[in-house]
Coordinates of N, CA and C in Angstrom, one line a residue:
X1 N 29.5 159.7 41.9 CA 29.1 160.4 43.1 C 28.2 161.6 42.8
X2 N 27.3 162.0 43.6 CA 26.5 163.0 43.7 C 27.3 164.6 43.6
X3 N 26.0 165.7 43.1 CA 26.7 166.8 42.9 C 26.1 167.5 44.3
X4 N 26.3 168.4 44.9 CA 25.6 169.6 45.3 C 24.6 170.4 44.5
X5 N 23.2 170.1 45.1 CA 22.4 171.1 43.8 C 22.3 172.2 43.3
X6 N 22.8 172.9 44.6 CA 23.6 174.3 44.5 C 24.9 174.8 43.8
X7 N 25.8 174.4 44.3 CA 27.0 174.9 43.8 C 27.7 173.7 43.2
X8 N 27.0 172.4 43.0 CA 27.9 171.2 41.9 C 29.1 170.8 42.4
X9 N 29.4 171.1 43.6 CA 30.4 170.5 44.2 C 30.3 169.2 44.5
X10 N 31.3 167.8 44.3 CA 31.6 166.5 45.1 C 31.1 166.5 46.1
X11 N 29.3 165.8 46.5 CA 29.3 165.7 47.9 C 30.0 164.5 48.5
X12 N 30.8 164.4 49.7 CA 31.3 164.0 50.7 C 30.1 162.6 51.1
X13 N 30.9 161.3 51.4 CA 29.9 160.9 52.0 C 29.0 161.1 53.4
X14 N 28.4 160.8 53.9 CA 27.0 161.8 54.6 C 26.5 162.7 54.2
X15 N 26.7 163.3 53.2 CA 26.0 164.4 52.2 C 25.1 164.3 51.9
X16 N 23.4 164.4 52.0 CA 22.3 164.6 51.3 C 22.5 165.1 49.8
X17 N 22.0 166.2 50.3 CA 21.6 167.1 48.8 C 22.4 168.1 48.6
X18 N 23.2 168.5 49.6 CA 23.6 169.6 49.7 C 25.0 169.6 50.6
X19 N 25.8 171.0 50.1 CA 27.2 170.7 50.7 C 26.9 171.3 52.3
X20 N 28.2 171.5 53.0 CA 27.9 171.7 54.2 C 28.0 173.6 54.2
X21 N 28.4 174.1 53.5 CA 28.4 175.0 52.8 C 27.2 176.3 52.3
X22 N 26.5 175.0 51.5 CA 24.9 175.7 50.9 C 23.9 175.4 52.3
X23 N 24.5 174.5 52.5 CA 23.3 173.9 53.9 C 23.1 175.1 54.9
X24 N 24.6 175.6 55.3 CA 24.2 176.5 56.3 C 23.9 177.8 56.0
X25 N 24.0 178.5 54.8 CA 23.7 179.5 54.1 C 22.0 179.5 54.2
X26 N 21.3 178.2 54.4 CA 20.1 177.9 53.8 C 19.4 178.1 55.1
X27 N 20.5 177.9 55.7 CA 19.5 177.7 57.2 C 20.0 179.1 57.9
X28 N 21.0 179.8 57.9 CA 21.1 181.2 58.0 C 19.9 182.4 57.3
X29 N 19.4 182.0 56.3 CA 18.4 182.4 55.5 C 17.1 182.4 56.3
X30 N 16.7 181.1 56.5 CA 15.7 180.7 57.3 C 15.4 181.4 59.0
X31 N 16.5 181.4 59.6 CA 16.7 182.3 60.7 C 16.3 183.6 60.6
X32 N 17.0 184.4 59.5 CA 17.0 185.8 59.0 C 15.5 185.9 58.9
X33 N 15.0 185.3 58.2 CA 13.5 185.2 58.0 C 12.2 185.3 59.1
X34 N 12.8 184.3 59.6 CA 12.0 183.9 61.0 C 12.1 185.1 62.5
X35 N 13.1 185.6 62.1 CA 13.8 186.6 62.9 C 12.6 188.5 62.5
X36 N 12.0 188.4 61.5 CA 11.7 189.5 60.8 C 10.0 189.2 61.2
X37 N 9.8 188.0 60.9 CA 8.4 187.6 60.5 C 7.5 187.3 61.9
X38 N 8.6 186.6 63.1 CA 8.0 186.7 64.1 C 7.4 187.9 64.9
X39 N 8.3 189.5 65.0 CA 8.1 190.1 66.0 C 6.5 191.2 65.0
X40 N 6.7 191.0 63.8 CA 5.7 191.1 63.2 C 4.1 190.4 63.8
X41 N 4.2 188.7 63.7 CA 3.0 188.3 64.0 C 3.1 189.0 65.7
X42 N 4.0 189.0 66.0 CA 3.6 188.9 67.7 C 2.9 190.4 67.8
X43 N 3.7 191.4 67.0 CA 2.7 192.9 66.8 C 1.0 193.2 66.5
X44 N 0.9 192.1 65.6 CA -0.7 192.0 65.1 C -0.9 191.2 66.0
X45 N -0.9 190.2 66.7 CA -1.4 189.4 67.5 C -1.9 190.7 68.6
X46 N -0.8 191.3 69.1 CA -1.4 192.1 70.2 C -2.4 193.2 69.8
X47 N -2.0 193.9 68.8 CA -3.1 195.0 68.3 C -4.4 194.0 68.0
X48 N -4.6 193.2 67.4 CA -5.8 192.4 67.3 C -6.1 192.0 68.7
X49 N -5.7 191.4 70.0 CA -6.5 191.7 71.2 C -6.7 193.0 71.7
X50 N -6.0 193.9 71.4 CA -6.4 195.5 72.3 C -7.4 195.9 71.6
X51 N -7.9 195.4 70.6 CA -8.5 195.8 69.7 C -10.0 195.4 69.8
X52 N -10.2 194.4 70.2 CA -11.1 193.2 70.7 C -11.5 193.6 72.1
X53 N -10.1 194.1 73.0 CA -10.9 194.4 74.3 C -11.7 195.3 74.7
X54 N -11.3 196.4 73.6 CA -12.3 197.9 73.9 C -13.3 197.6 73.2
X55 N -14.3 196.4 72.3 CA -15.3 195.6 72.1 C -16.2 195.7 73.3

């Protein structure tokens, strides 16, 4: 049987790569991320048009 590549746990059959465990840790990460990075672009996106409209 397969390990978890993360934490070497017995995956479960329907298991990929990963337990259900590391999976959601991974994807909580991903959120966290996305959560930080967007309100960022959406800040420069608008300073770069006000920016452009007094052009």
């Amino acid at each position: 049987m397969q390990n978890c590549k993360k934490c070497q746990r017995e995956l479960m059959p329907g298991e990929i790569d990963k337990c259900p465990a590391c999976e959601s840790e991974a994807s909580h990460k991903w959120k966290k991320v996305t959560e930080v990075i967007v309100p960022i672009a959406i800040g420069a996106v608008a300073i770069g048009v006000k920016l452009l409209k007094k052009k």
